[in-house]
Structure formats: C-alpha cells, structure tokens
Amino acid sequence: MSATNTAPDTAPVPEAHELIPEGDHHEVTIWNKLGYWFPHIIAVGYAGVIGAAFSIQITQGDMPCPLCMLQRMAMVLVGIAGLWMIGKTRKGHMNLNMYMRCYGLMLLSAVLGAVIAARQVELHILPGDEGYGDPVLTLHLYTWAFITFCVVIIYSGIMLIFGRTFLPVVPRGNAAKWISGILVGIFIFVIAANLVSVFMEEGFNWVLPDDPVRYELPYQLGLKD
Amino acid sequence: MCPLSRKEGVNTRDHLLKIVRDGVRLLDQNLLDQNRSDVVDTIIFIVLLVAAIVAYKGMSTKVVLPVFVLAFVLTFILFRHHVTSQLPLQF
C-alpha cells in the first residue's frame, strides 16, 4: 500500500538542544529550595542509620558481619551522590544534566544496597531462623536497610520525573550555609568513624570473618592475647 | 597501537583488556586467600571517604565519577566474593 499522506511537513524540525531547556535560568520556587535540602536529608538520614548501628556495635558488642558492612558502604554511596549534588549547587554549577547524573548514581547505589540487603534477608528466610543480631521494632537491621533502599529508589525515580521543578538552589543566608555544613560534616564523620571501626575489626586480614566476634587489630598488633 | 605491545602485534584495546582481566583474576585469587595481609573493607572505606570529600567540594565529573565508580565496583566485587565463596556462611 502506497503512502497517502504525501504533503510535506512544513514545521521545522527542532534541534536537539532546543528540546532540552536550560535548567539554570528559571524562576526559583520553594520546590527548588526543597530540592537542595532533600539530599541533605538523605545523607544525614543514612548517617543516622549507620550511627545507630554503630552505637549498637559499641554498646552491645554486636559486631557487623561482612554483609552488614557492605550495606553500610552502599548507604554511604547513596549519600555521596547527594553530597555531590550539594557541592555542585553550592559552587553554582548545578544544571539539569548534573541533577540527573547525581540522582542516577543515587539510584544505582540504592539498587546495589537493596540487592545486598535482600541477600541477607534470604539467608534468614527459613522458618525458625532467628536472624542475625537483635531486631529493632520487630524487624532486623538488614530488613530495615532493604526498606530504606527501596524508599531511595522510589524517591530517586520521583525526583527524576519532576526534573527541573526540584533543581536545587542554595537558600540565601548564612544560617542555611551553616546548617548544610553541619549536616554534611556529620555524614563525613560517620564515614571516617566506620573506616576506623572496620580497620579495628578486620585488622590486616584480607576480608572480614563471616561471624566476627572481636576486634582483630589489637590481637594482630600483640596488644591483646 | 600501544607502544608497549607493538612488537607482539596486539592493539591497545586488547592490551588494556588483558591488564584488566589479569587484575581481576589476581584480585579474585587474593580474595580467596584469607592469609594475605591486606584489607579490602578498609580500602573501600578510604575510597568512600575520598569520594565524599571530592563530591562535597563540587569537583568536576572527571574527578568525582571515577572515584565513585571505583568505590561502587570494589563494593560489588566484595559482595560477589561473599556471595559466591565456598566459605561456610553462618549467621
């Protein structure tokens, strides 16, 4: 069958760059300011989760297993994607391209974390298995981790849908700058604390033992027998 | 052609792929050896700390992205090791 619509399309074909509006020059709304604080909430939220697990580790001697540590790493990766967004916004280099890149990295990190957490859930899925560690609000920490990663996946998807609406803009005033600095500082401090903790726990072994029961480093250095 | 591999008639891409393959094999062999005096988790947290600092400083994609991807890949390799190893995992 031959084509019946042979009339030429008189409308000019737009160039690719015309289809993608510039993200940096538009009216700033409350959503843009929220778009700046959301990555802070993600980073400091995960700092809180890791900090809580860290406090259980110190106070109750509940040592993190290799999979727990991997989940912490994935949480940190999610937070770092948010940190990059904050850093770029503060420098005035945020645009739609950068925004998508940061949320893409956050999404991928959350997927990795969800896979790791799901693996640990599967290890304890059989009836009668008490799970690893003590439950918090009836669920084990790795189950909570899986839920938080799912929340981040959904959140990142929504933020990518809205795009320019939530393009972050730094709020005016020194207070916002200080609060941002403190929140980011907490997150970086948690990473540094975990670095020290994992080195103490792992010592000079290649990887963590499956079921860690003590800090290896003092024994390896001969400080403890 | 890579200057180092010109004599063997191997192009740059194959040469780099061989280096990557050898590196992954070496890493995998070492991961299975519990007696090696190295620390994977600690190394990953060092990379994560560096990634967090360069990200917060708002450095360019050329700096942040490779560090981030390195941390991501190392985490994935370690996860792969813990999932596929023959170790008696008991929790």
PDB file of C-alpha atoms in Angstrom:
ATOM      1  CA  MET A   1       0.000   0.000   0.000  1.00  0.00           C
ATOM      2  CA  SER A   2       1.452   3.329  -1.026  1.00  0.00           C
ATOM      3  CA  ALA A   3       1.665   6.251   1.321  1.00  0.00           C
ATOM      4  CA  THR A   4      -1.366   8.509   1.071  1.00  0.00           C
ATOM      5  CA  ASN A   5      -0.057  11.387   3.172  1.00  0.00           C
ATOM      6  CA  THR A   6       2.446  12.942   0.806  1.00  0.00           C
ATOM      7  CA  ALA A   7       2.056  16.567   1.997  1.00  0.00           C
ATOM      8  CA  PRO A   8       5.402  17.904   3.158  1.00  0.00           C
ATOM      9  CA  ASP A   9       5.675  18.735   6.826  1.00  0.00           C
ATOM     10  CA  THR A  10       6.218  22.453   6.834  1.00  0.00           C
ATOM     11  CA  ALA A  11       7.080  22.689  10.555  1.00  0.00           C
ATOM     12  CA  PRO A  12      10.839  22.980  11.063  1.00  0.00           C
ATOM     13  CA  VAL A  13      12.461  20.061  12.827  1.00  0.00           C
ATOM     14  CA  PRO A  14      13.826  21.286  16.176  1.00  0.00           C
ATOM     15  CA  GLU A  15      17.467  20.770  17.009  1.00  0.00           C
ATOM     16  CA  ALA A  16      18.303  18.515  19.947  1.00  0.00           C
ATOM     17  CA  HIS A  17      19.444  21.395  22.157  1.00  0.00           C
ATOM     18  CA  GLU A  18      16.112  23.161  21.588  1.00  0.00           C
ATOM     19  CA  LEU A  19      14.236  20.189  23.035  1.00  0.00           C
ATOM     20  CA  ILE A  20      16.231  20.332  26.282  1.00  0.00           C
ATOM     21  CA  PRO A  21      15.573  23.578  28.141  1.00  0.00           C
ATOM     22  CA  GLU A  22      18.365  25.138  30.137  1.00  0.00           C
ATOM     23  CA  GLY A  23      17.879  24.367  33.801  1.00  0.00           C
ATOM     24  CA  ASP A  24      19.777  27.219  35.365  1.00  0.00           C
ATOM     25  CA  HIS A  25      17.694  30.203  34.304  1.00  0.00           C
ATOM     26  CA  HIS A  26      14.177  29.912  35.639  1.00  0.00           C
ATOM     27  CA  GLU A  27      12.144  31.319  38.473  1.00  0.00           C
ATOM     28  CA  VAL A  28      13.255  29.971  41.840  1.00  0.00           C
ATOM     29  CA  THR A  29      10.422  28.377  43.816  1.00  0.00           C
ATOM     30  CA  ILE A  30      10.091  26.712  47.193  1.00  0.00           C
ATOM     31  CA  TRP A  31      10.491  23.383  45.397  1.00  0.00           C
ATOM     32  CA  ASN A  32      13.971  24.339  44.256  1.00  0.00           C
ATOM     33  CA  LYS A  33      14.937  25.108  47.843  1.00  0.00           C
ATOM     34  CA  LEU A  34      13.461  21.780  48.936  1.00  0.00           C
ATOM     35  CA  GLY A  35      15.454  20.167  46.144  1.00  0.00           C
ATOM     36  CA  TYR A  36      18.576  21.482  47.882  1.00  0.00           C
ATOM     37  CA  TRP A  37      17.585  20.128  51.309  1.00  0.00           C
ATOM     38  CA  PHE A  38      16.396  16.696  50.155  1.00  0.00           C
ATOM     39  CA  PRO A  39      19.955  15.358  49.509  1.00  0.00           C
ATOM     40  CA  HIS A  40      20.885  16.642  52.981  1.00  0.00           C
ATOM     41  CA  ILE A  41      18.016  14.621  54.469  1.00  0.00           C
ATOM     42  CA  ILE A  42      19.153  11.502  52.588  1.00  0.00           C
ATOM     43  CA  ALA A  43      22.791  11.903  53.668  1.00  0.00           C
ATOM     44  CA  VAL A  44      22.087  12.739  57.294  1.00  0.00           C
ATOM     45  CA  GLY A  45      19.332  10.100  57.440  1.00  0.00           C
ATOM     46  CA  TYR A  46      21.775   7.409  56.401  1.00  0.00           C
ATOM     47  CA  ALA A  47      24.371   8.893  58.757  1.00  0.00           C
ATOM     48  CA  GLY A  48      21.766   8.383  61.491  1.00  0.00           C
ATOM     49  CA  VAL A  49      21.074   4.796  60.434  1.00  0.00           C
ATOM     50  CA  ILE A  50      24.779   3.933  60.280  1.00  0.00           C
ATOM     51  CA  GLY A  51      25.364   5.844  63.520  1.00  0.00           C
ATOM     52  CA  ALA A  52      22.611   3.857  65.264  1.00  0.00           C
ATOM     53  CA  ALA A  53      24.078   0.562  64.043  1.00  0.00           C
ATOM     54  CA  PHE A  54      27.484   1.844  65.121  1.00  0.00           C
ATOM     55  CA  SER A  55      26.213   2.635  68.619  1.00  0.00           C
ATOM     56  CA  ILE A  56      24.733  -0.900  68.902  1.00  0.00           C
ATOM     57  CA  GLN A  57      28.137  -2.225  67.814  1.00  0.00           C
ATOM     58  CA  ILE A  58      29.939  -0.258  70.522  1.00  0.00           C
ATOM     59  CA  THR A  59      27.478  -0.506  73.401  1.00  0.00           C
ATOM     60  CA  GLN A  60      26.174  -4.063  72.907  1.00  0.00           C
ATOM     61  CA  GLY A  61      29.204  -5.575  71.188  1.00  0.00           C
ATOM     62  CA  ASP A  62      27.051  -6.617  68.214  1.00  0.00           C
ATOM     63  CA  MET A  63      29.765  -6.867  65.555  1.00  0.00           C
ATOM     64  CA  PRO A  64      28.754  -6.124  61.951  1.00  0.00           C
ATOM     65  CA  CYS A  65      29.058  -9.076  59.583  1.00  0.00           C
ATOM     66  CA  PRO A  66      30.517  -8.678  56.046  1.00  0.00           C
ATOM     67  CA  LEU A  67      27.067  -8.174  54.514  1.00  0.00           C
ATOM     68  CA  CYS A  68      26.182  -5.549  57.149  1.00  0.00           C
ATOM     69  CA  MET A  69      29.374  -3.698  56.250  1.00  0.00           C
ATOM     70  CA  LEU A  70      28.538  -3.906  52.540  1.00  0.00           C
ATOM     71  CA  GLN A  71      25.129  -2.359  53.252  1.00  0.00           C
ATOM     72  CA  ARG A  72      26.816   0.486  55.102  1.00  0.00           C
ATOM     73  CA  MET A  73      29.052   1.026  52.063  1.00  0.00           C
ATOM     74  CA  ALA A  74      26.004   1.185  49.776  1.00  0.00           C
ATOM     75  CA  MET A  75      24.359   3.683  52.153  1.00  0.00           C
ATOM     76  CA  VAL A  76      27.484   5.822  52.032  1.00  0.00           C
ATOM     77  CA  LEU A  77      27.472   5.641  48.210  1.00  0.00           C
ATOM     78  CA  VAL A  78      23.861   6.874  48.183  1.00  0.00           C
ATOM     79  CA  GLY A  79      24.846   9.735  50.487  1.00  0.00           C
ATOM     80  CA  ILE A  80      27.864  10.638  48.363  1.00  0.00           C
ATOM     81  CA  ALA A  81      25.626  11.071  45.315  1.00  0.00           C
ATOM     82  CA  GLY A  82      23.619  13.557  47.397  1.00  0.00           C
ATOM     83  CA  LEU A  83      26.806  15.235  48.586  1.00  0.00           C
ATOM     84  CA  TRP A  84      27.918  15.782  45.016  1.00  0.00           C
ATOM     85  CA  MET A  85      24.610  17.487  44.281  1.00  0.00           C
ATOM     86  CA  ILE A  86      25.070  19.740  47.325  1.00  0.00           C
ATOM     87  CA  GLY A  87      28.674  20.551  46.392  1.00  0.00           C
ATOM     88  CA  LYS A  88      27.816  21.394  42.800  1.00  0.00           C
ATOM     89  CA  THR A  89      24.858  23.553  43.880  1.00  0.00           C
ATOM     90  CA  ARG A  90      26.978  25.470  46.359  1.00  0.00           C
ATOM     91  CA  LYS A  91      29.526  26.165  43.629  1.00  0.00           C
ATOM     92  CA  GLY A  92      26.764  27.316  41.290  1.00  0.00           C
ATOM     93  CA  HIS A  93      27.470  24.537  38.792  1.00  0.00           C
ATOM     94  CA  MET A  94      24.148  22.735  39.090  1.00  0.00           C
ATOM     95  CA  ASN A  95      22.177  22.158  35.906  1.00  0.00           C
ATOM     96  CA  LEU A  96      19.682  19.594  34.677  1.00  0.00           C
ATOM     97  CA  ASN A  97      22.414  17.311  33.353  1.00  0.00           C
ATOM     98  CA  MET A  98      24.242  17.270  36.686  1.00  0.00           C
ATOM     99  CA  TYR A  99      20.974  16.797  38.572  1.00  0.00           C
ATOM    100  CA  MET A 100      20.142  13.675  36.536  1.00  0.00           C
ATOM    101  CA  ARG A 101      23.679  12.335  36.940  1.00  0.00           C
ATOM    102  CA  CYS A 102      23.553  12.633  40.745  1.00  0.00           C
ATOM    103  CA  TYR A 103      20.130  11.012  41.024  1.00  0.00           C
ATOM    104  CA  GLY A 104      21.206   8.290  38.571  1.00  0.00           C
ATOM    105  CA  LEU A 105      24.183   7.448  40.782  1.00  0.00           C
ATOM    106  CA  MET A 106      21.932   7.516  43.845  1.00  0.00           C
ATOM    107  CA  LEU A 107      19.504   5.146  42.140  1.00  0.00           C
ATOM    108  CA  LEU A 108      22.242   2.681  41.132  1.00  0.00           C
ATOM    109  CA  SER A 109      23.765   2.724  44.626  1.00  0.00           C
ATOM    110  CA  ALA A 110      20.355   2.094  46.185  1.00  0.00           C
ATOM    111  CA  VAL A 111      19.787  -0.846  43.828  1.00  0.00           C
ATOM    112  CA  LEU A 112      23.167  -2.313  44.843  1.00  0.00           C
ATOM    113  CA  GLY A 113      22.292  -1.824  48.507  1.00  0.00           C
ATOM    114  CA  ALA A 114      18.865  -3.402  48.056  1.00  0.00           C
ATOM    115  CA  VAL A 115      20.427  -6.444  46.381  1.00  0.00           C
ATOM    116  CA  ILE A 116      22.917  -6.862  49.248  1.00  0.00           C
ATOM    117  CA  ALA A 117      20.195  -6.431  51.893  1.00  0.00           C
ATOM    118  CA  ALA A 118      17.882  -8.848  50.057  1.00  0.00           C
ATOM    119  CA  ARG A 119      20.711 -11.396  50.010  1.00  0.00           C
ATOM    120  CA  GLN A 120      20.974 -11.187  53.794  1.00  0.00           C
ATOM    121  CA  VAL A 121      17.209 -11.386  54.227  1.00  0.00           C
ATOM    122  CA  GLU A 122      17.251 -14.551  52.104  1.00  0.00           C
ATOM    123  CA  LEU A 123      19.884 -16.118  54.377  1.00  0.00           C
ATOM    124  CA  HIS A 124      17.425 -15.929  57.277  1.00  0.00           C
ATOM    125  CA  ILE A 125      14.178 -16.517  55.452  1.00  0.00           C
ATOM    126  CA  LEU A 126      13.645 -20.095  56.604  1.00  0.00           C
ATOM    127  CA  PRO A 127      11.012 -20.628  59.343  1.00  0.00           C
ATOM    128  CA  GLY A 128      12.593 -20.923  62.761  1.00  0.00           C
ATOM    129  CA  ASP A 129      15.666 -18.847  61.858  1.00  0.00           C
ATOM    130  CA  GLU A 130      16.136 -16.144  64.495  1.00  0.00           C
ATOM    131  CA  GLY A 131      18.162 -13.924  62.185  1.00  0.00           C
ATOM    132  CA  TYR A 132      21.435 -12.105  62.788  1.00  0.00           C
ATOM    133  CA  GLY A 133      21.575  -9.616  65.650  1.00  0.00           C
ATOM    134  CA  ASP A 134      18.736  -8.192  67.693  1.00  0.00           C
ATOM    135  CA  PRO A 135      15.593  -6.925  65.939  1.00  0.00           C
ATOM    136  CA  VAL A 136      14.679  -3.239  66.087  1.00  0.00           C
ATOM    137  CA  LEU A 137      10.913  -2.542  66.078  1.00  0.00           C
ATOM    138  CA  THR A 138      10.284  -6.213  65.221  1.00  0.00           C
ATOM    139  CA  LEU A 139      12.481  -6.129  62.116  1.00  0.00           C
ATOM    140  CA  HIS A 140      16.182  -6.913  61.772  1.00  0.00           C
ATOM    141  CA  LEU A 141      18.593  -4.195  60.684  1.00  0.00           C
ATOM    142  CA  TYR A 142      19.126  -5.723  57.232  1.00  0.00           C
ATOM    143  CA  THR A 143      15.345  -5.768  56.656  1.00  0.00           C
ATOM    144  CA  TRP A 144      15.179  -2.095  57.599  1.00  0.00           C
ATOM    145  CA  ALA A 145      18.119  -1.480  55.269  1.00  0.00           C
ATOM    146  CA  PHE A 146      16.216  -3.146  52.421  1.00  0.00           C
ATOM    147  CA  ILE A 147      13.198  -0.922  53.112  1.00  0.00           C
ATOM    148  CA  THR A 148      15.300   2.253  53.162  1.00  0.00           C
ATOM    149  CA  PHE A 149      16.974   1.312  49.866  1.00  0.00           C
ATOM    150  CA  CYS A 150      13.542   0.749  48.295  1.00  0.00           C
ATOM    151  CA  VAL A 151      12.459   4.181  49.572  1.00  0.00           C
ATOM    152  CA  VAL A 152      15.546   5.778  47.999  1.00  0.00           C
ATOM    153  CA  ILE A 153      14.869   4.002  44.682  1.00  0.00           C
ATOM    154  CA  ILE A 154      11.296   5.334  44.638  1.00  0.00           C
ATOM    155  CA  TYR A 155      12.445   8.785  45.772  1.00  0.00           C
ATOM    156  CA  SER A 156      15.124   8.993  43.059  1.00  0.00           C
ATOM    157  CA  GLY A 157      12.623   7.911  40.417  1.00  0.00           C
ATOM    158  CA  ILE A 158      10.166  10.614  41.504  1.00  0.00           C
ATOM    159  CA  MET A 159      12.883  13.276  41.558  1.00  0.00           C
ATOM    160  CA  LEU A 160      13.950  12.265  38.048  1.00  0.00           C
ATOM    161  CA  ILE A 161      10.333  12.517  36.843  1.00  0.00           C
ATOM    162  CA  PHE A 162       9.933  16.075  38.132  1.00  0.00           C
ATOM    163  CA  GLY A 163      13.385  17.162  36.992  1.00  0.00           C
ATOM    164  CA  ARG A 164      13.569  20.924  36.739  1.00  0.00           C
ATOM    165  CA  THR A 165      10.907  21.501  39.411  1.00  0.00           C
ATOM    166  CA  PHE A 166      13.304  20.276  42.119  1.00  0.00           C
ATOM    167  CA  LEU A 167      16.511  21.570  40.564  1.00  0.00           C
ATOM    168  CA  PRO A 168      18.412  22.573  43.725  1.00  0.00           C
ATOM    169  CA  VAL A 169      19.094  26.196  44.543  1.00  0.00           C
ATOM    170  CA  VAL A 170      21.077  27.337  47.588  1.00  0.00           C
ATOM    171  CA  PRO A 171      18.827  29.259  50.011  1.00  0.00           C
ATOM    172  CA  ARG A 172      20.030  32.732  50.967  1.00  0.00           C
ATOM    173  CA  GLY A 173      21.562  33.472  54.330  1.00  0.00           C
ATOM    174  CA  ASN A 174      24.396  32.240  56.464  1.00  0.00           C
ATOM    175  CA  ALA A 175      22.149  30.007  58.584  1.00  0.00           C
ATOM    176  CA  ALA A 176      21.418  27.718  55.634  1.00  0.00           C
ATOM    177  CA  LYS A 177      25.116  27.536  54.854  1.00  0.00           C
ATOM    178  CA  TRP A 178      25.969  26.606  58.439  1.00  0.00           C
ATOM    179  CA  ILE A 179      23.208  24.014  58.756  1.00  0.00           C
ATOM    180  CA  SER A 180      24.275  22.452  55.467  1.00  0.00           C
ATOM    181  CA  GLY A 181      27.903  22.356  56.609  1.00  0.00           C
ATOM    182  CA  ILE A 182      26.971  20.694  59.909  1.00  0.00           C
ATOM    183  CA  LEU A 183      24.783  18.049  58.248  1.00  0.00           C
ATOM    184  CA  VAL A 184      27.446  17.203  55.682  1.00  0.00           C
ATOM    185  CA  GLY A 185      30.074  17.186  58.445  1.00  0.00           C
ATOM    186  CA  ILE A 186      28.047  14.593  60.366  1.00  0.00           C
ATOM    187  CA  PHE A 187      27.888  12.379  57.290  1.00  0.00           C
ATOM    188  CA  ILE A 188      31.635  12.611  56.598  1.00  0.00           C
ATOM    189  CA  PHE A 189      32.375  11.987  60.284  1.00  0.00           C
ATOM    190  CA  VAL A 190      30.300   8.773  60.155  1.00  0.00           C
ATOM    191  CA  ILE A 191      32.326   7.560  57.162  1.00  0.00           C
ATOM    192  CA  ALA A 192      35.596   8.297  58.960  1.00  0.00           C
ATOM    193  CA  ALA A 193      34.340   6.562  62.130  1.00  0.00           C
ATOM    194  CA  ASN A 194      33.395   3.490  60.105  1.00  0.00           C
ATOM    195  CA  LEU A 195      36.800   3.487  58.461  1.00  0.00           C
ATOM    196  CA  VAL A 196      38.450   3.308  61.876  1.00  0.00           C
ATOM    197  CA  SER A 197      35.939   0.730  63.104  1.00  0.00           C
ATOM    198  CA  VAL A 198      36.330  -1.614  60.145  1.00  0.00           C
ATOM    199  CA  PHE A 199      40.124  -1.396  60.341  1.00  0.00           C
ATOM    200  CA  MET A 200      39.930  -2.321  64.027  1.00  0.00           C
ATOM    201  CA  GLU A 201      37.563  -5.192  63.267  1.00  0.00           C
ATOM    202  CA  GLU A 202      39.339  -6.524  60.197  1.00  0.00           C
ATOM    203  CA  GLY A 203      42.920  -5.846  61.175  1.00  0.00           C
ATOM    204  CA  PHE A 204      45.286  -6.976  58.450  1.00  0.00           C
ATOM    205  CA  ASN A 205      43.023  -9.757  57.216  1.00  0.00           C
ATOM    206  CA  TRP A 206      42.032  -9.644  53.577  1.00  0.00           C
ATOM    207  CA  VAL A 207      38.288  -9.679  54.341  1.00  0.00           C
ATOM    208  CA  LEU A 208      36.058  -9.732  57.406  1.00  0.00           C
ATOM    209  CA  PRO A 209      35.360 -13.086  59.034  1.00  0.00           C
ATOM    210  CA  ASP A 210      31.872 -14.495  58.412  1.00  0.00           C
ATOM    211  CA  ASP A 211      30.781 -14.188  62.002  1.00  0.00           C
ATOM    212  CA  PRO A 212      33.020 -11.604  63.670  1.00  0.00           C
ATOM    213  CA  VAL A 213      33.208 -11.778  67.453  1.00  0.00           C
ATOM    214  CA  ARG A 214      36.102  -9.451  68.290  1.00  0.00           C
ATOM    215  CA  TYR A 215      38.293  -6.614  67.034  1.00  0.00           C
ATOM    216  CA  GLU A 216      41.224  -8.303  65.284  1.00  0.00           C
ATOM    217  CA  LEU A 217      43.684  -5.419  65.117  1.00  0.00           C
ATOM    218  CA  PRO A 218      44.729  -5.333  68.822  1.00  0.00           C
ATOM    219  CA  TYR A 219      45.388  -9.102  68.681  1.00  0.00           C
ATOM    220  CA  GLN A 220      47.407  -8.819  65.478  1.00  0.00           C
ATOM    221  CA  LEU A 221      49.471  -5.972  66.919  1.00  0.00           C
ATOM    222  CA  GLY A 222      50.148  -8.029  70.032  1.00  0.00           C
ATOM    223  CA  LEU A 223      48.294  -5.599  72.316  1.00  0.00           C
ATOM    224  CA  LYS A 224      45.953  -8.394  73.422  1.00  0.00           C
ATOM    225  CA  ASP A 225      46.476 -12.139  73.817  1.00  0.00           C
TER     226      ASP A 225
ATOM    227  CA  MET B   1      48.881   0.552  18.529  1.00  0.00           C
ATOM    228  CA  CYS B   2      50.191   0.665  22.029  1.00  0.00           C
ATOM    229  CA  PRO B   3      53.963   1.297  22.046  1.00  0.00           C
ATOM    230  CA  LEU B   4      54.450  -1.462  24.606  1.00  0.00           C
ATOM    231  CA  SER B   5      52.545  -4.060  22.634  1.00  0.00           C
ATOM    232  CA  ARG B   6      53.645  -3.090  19.116  1.00  0.00           C
ATOM    233  CA  LYS B   7      56.172  -5.896  18.913  1.00  0.00           C
ATOM    234  CA  GLU B   8      53.559  -8.523  19.710  1.00  0.00           C
ATOM    235  CA  GLY B   9      51.061  -7.114  17.220  1.00  0.00           C
ATOM    236  CA  VAL B  10      48.406  -6.537  19.887  1.00  0.00           C
ATOM    237  CA  ASN B  11      46.323  -3.363  19.762  1.00  0.00           C
ATOM    238  CA  THR B  12      45.823  -1.022  22.702  1.00  0.00           C
ATOM    239  CA  ARG B  13      42.298  -2.209  23.488  1.00  0.00           C
ATOM    240  CA  ASP B  14      43.330  -5.871  23.737  1.00  0.00           C
ATOM    241  CA  HIS B  15      46.351  -4.906  25.784  1.00  0.00           C
ATOM    242  CA  LEU B  16      44.225  -2.935  28.263  1.00  0.00           C
ATOM    243  CA  LEU B  17      41.619  -5.694  28.426  1.00  0.00           C
ATOM    244  CA  LYS B  18      44.368  -8.216  29.233  1.00  0.00           C
ATOM    245  CA  ILE B  19      45.636  -5.958  32.046  1.00  0.00           C
ATOM    246  CA  VAL B  20      42.098  -5.617  33.459  1.00  0.00           C
ATOM    247  CA  ARG B  21      41.463  -9.373  33.183  1.00  0.00           C
ATOM    248  CA  ASP B  22      44.771 -10.190  34.907  1.00  0.00           C
ATOM    249  CA  GLY B  23      43.983  -7.616  37.609  1.00  0.00           C
ATOM    250  CA  VAL B  24      40.536  -9.058  38.306  1.00  0.00           C
ATOM    251  CA  ARG B  25      41.940 -12.621  38.355  1.00  0.00           C
ATOM    252  CA  LEU B  26      44.707 -11.574  40.760  1.00  0.00           C
ATOM    253  CA  LEU B  27      42.193  -9.794  42.993  1.00  0.00           C
ATOM    254  CA  ASP B  28      39.889 -12.792  42.964  1.00  0.00           C
ATOM    255  CA  GLN B  29      42.731 -15.211  43.830  1.00  0.00           C
ATOM    256  CA  ASN B  30      43.858 -12.965  46.671  1.00  0.00           C
ATOM    257  CA  LEU B  31      40.316 -12.570  47.982  1.00  0.00           C
ATOM    258  CA  LEU B  32      40.077 -16.309  48.369  1.00  0.00           C
ATOM    259  CA  ASP B  33      43.313 -16.385  50.315  1.00  0.00           C
ATOM    260  CA  GLN B  34      42.454 -15.387  53.880  1.00  0.00           C
ATOM    261  CA  ASN B  35      46.070 -15.135  54.939  1.00  0.00           C
ATOM    262  CA  ARG B  36      47.004 -12.211  52.730  1.00  0.00           C
ATOM    263  CA  SER B  37      47.944  -9.175  54.763  1.00  0.00           C
ATOM    264  CA  ASP B  38      45.669  -6.669  53.040  1.00  0.00           C
ATOM    265  CA  VAL B  39      42.352  -5.144  53.929  1.00  0.00           C
ATOM    266  CA  VAL B  40      39.558  -4.839  51.394  1.00  0.00           C
ATOM    267  CA  ASP B  41      36.851  -3.263  53.569  1.00  0.00           C
ATOM    268  CA  THR B  42      39.275  -0.678  54.924  1.00  0.00           C
ATOM    269  CA  ILE B  43      40.444   0.188  51.404  1.00  0.00           C
ATOM    270  CA  ILE B  44      36.841   0.641  50.265  1.00  0.00           C
ATOM    271  CA  PHE B  45      36.075   2.969  53.174  1.00  0.00           C
ATOM    272  CA  ILE B  46      39.191   5.008  52.342  1.00  0.00           C
ATOM    273  CA  VAL B  47      37.955   5.341  48.734  1.00  0.00           C
ATOM    274  CA  LEU B  48      34.478   6.250  50.036  1.00  0.00           C
ATOM    275  CA  LEU B  49      35.928   8.945  52.290  1.00  0.00           C
ATOM    276  CA  VAL B  50      37.906  10.397  49.395  1.00  0.00           C
ATOM    277  CA  ALA B  51      34.789  10.253  47.182  1.00  0.00           C
ATOM    278  CA  ALA B  52      32.721  12.055  49.827  1.00  0.00           C
ATOM    279  CA  ILE B  53      35.286  14.840  50.178  1.00  0.00           C
ATOM    280  CA  VAL B  54      35.775  15.438  46.439  1.00  0.00           C
ATOM    281  CA  ALA B  55      31.986  15.257  45.901  1.00  0.00           C
ATOM    282  CA  TYR B  56      31.272  17.812  48.616  1.00  0.00           C
ATOM    283  CA  LYS B  57      33.919  20.108  47.193  1.00  0.00           C
ATOM    284  CA  GLY B  58      31.870  20.032  43.994  1.00  0.00           C
ATOM    285  CA  MET B  59      34.807  18.910  41.875  1.00  0.00           C
ATOM    286  CA  SER B  60      34.381  18.114  38.196  1.00  0.00           C
ATOM    287  CA  THR B  61      32.852  14.941  36.814  1.00  0.00           C
ATOM    288  CA  LYS B  62      36.291  13.788  35.669  1.00  0.00           C
ATOM    289  CA  VAL B  63      37.400  13.599  39.296  1.00  0.00           C
ATOM    290  CA  VAL B  64      34.276  12.547  41.193  1.00  0.00           C
ATOM    291  CA  LEU B  65      32.841   9.993  38.787  1.00  0.00           C
ATOM    292  CA  PRO B  66      35.956   7.734  38.560  1.00  0.00           C
ATOM    293  CA  VAL B  67      36.368   7.707  42.362  1.00  0.00           C
ATOM    294  CA  PHE B  68      32.671   6.978  42.829  1.00  0.00           C
ATOM    295  CA  VAL B  69      32.703   4.217  40.212  1.00  0.00           C
ATOM    296  CA  LEU B  70      35.848   2.720  41.794  1.00  0.00           C
ATOM    297  CA  ALA B  71      34.110   2.563  45.187  1.00  0.00           C
ATOM    298  CA  PHE B  72      30.975   1.131  43.583  1.00  0.00           C
ATOM    299  CA  VAL B  73      32.878  -1.566  41.663  1.00  0.00           C
ATOM    300  CA  LEU B  74      35.001  -2.531  44.692  1.00  0.00           C
ATOM    301  CA  THR B  75      31.845  -2.871  46.804  1.00  0.00           C
ATOM    302  CA  PHE B  76      30.269  -5.017  44.108  1.00  0.00           C
ATOM    303  CA  ILE B  77      33.373  -7.250  43.804  1.00  0.00           C
ATOM    304  CA  LEU B  78      33.437  -7.736  47.575  1.00  0.00           C
ATOM    305  CA  PHE B  79      29.725  -8.590  47.565  1.00  0.00           C
ATOM    306  CA  ARG B  80      30.328 -11.032  44.707  1.00  0.00           C
ATOM    307  CA  HIS B  81      33.075 -12.661  46.758  1.00  0.00           C
ATOM    308  CA  HIS B  82      30.884 -13.048  49.834  1.00  0.00           C
ATOM    309  CA  VAL B  83      28.038 -14.478  47.762  1.00  0.00           C
ATOM    310  CA  THR B  84      29.996 -16.890  45.596  1.00  0.00           C
ATOM    311  CA  SER B  85      32.699 -18.032  48.026  1.00  0.00           C
ATOM    312  CA  GLN B  86      32.691 -21.536  49.412  1.00  0.00           C
ATOM    313  CA  LEU B  87      33.006 -20.222  52.943  1.00  0.00           C
ATOM    314  CA  PRO B  88      30.598 -21.725  55.488  1.00  0.00           C
ATOM    315  CA  LEU B  89      28.421 -18.663  55.962  1.00  0.00           C
ATOM    316  CA  GLN B  90      26.598 -18.942  59.263  1.00  0.00           C
ATOM    317  CA  PHE B  91      24.770 -16.053  60.860  1.00  0.00           C
TER     318      PHE B  91
END
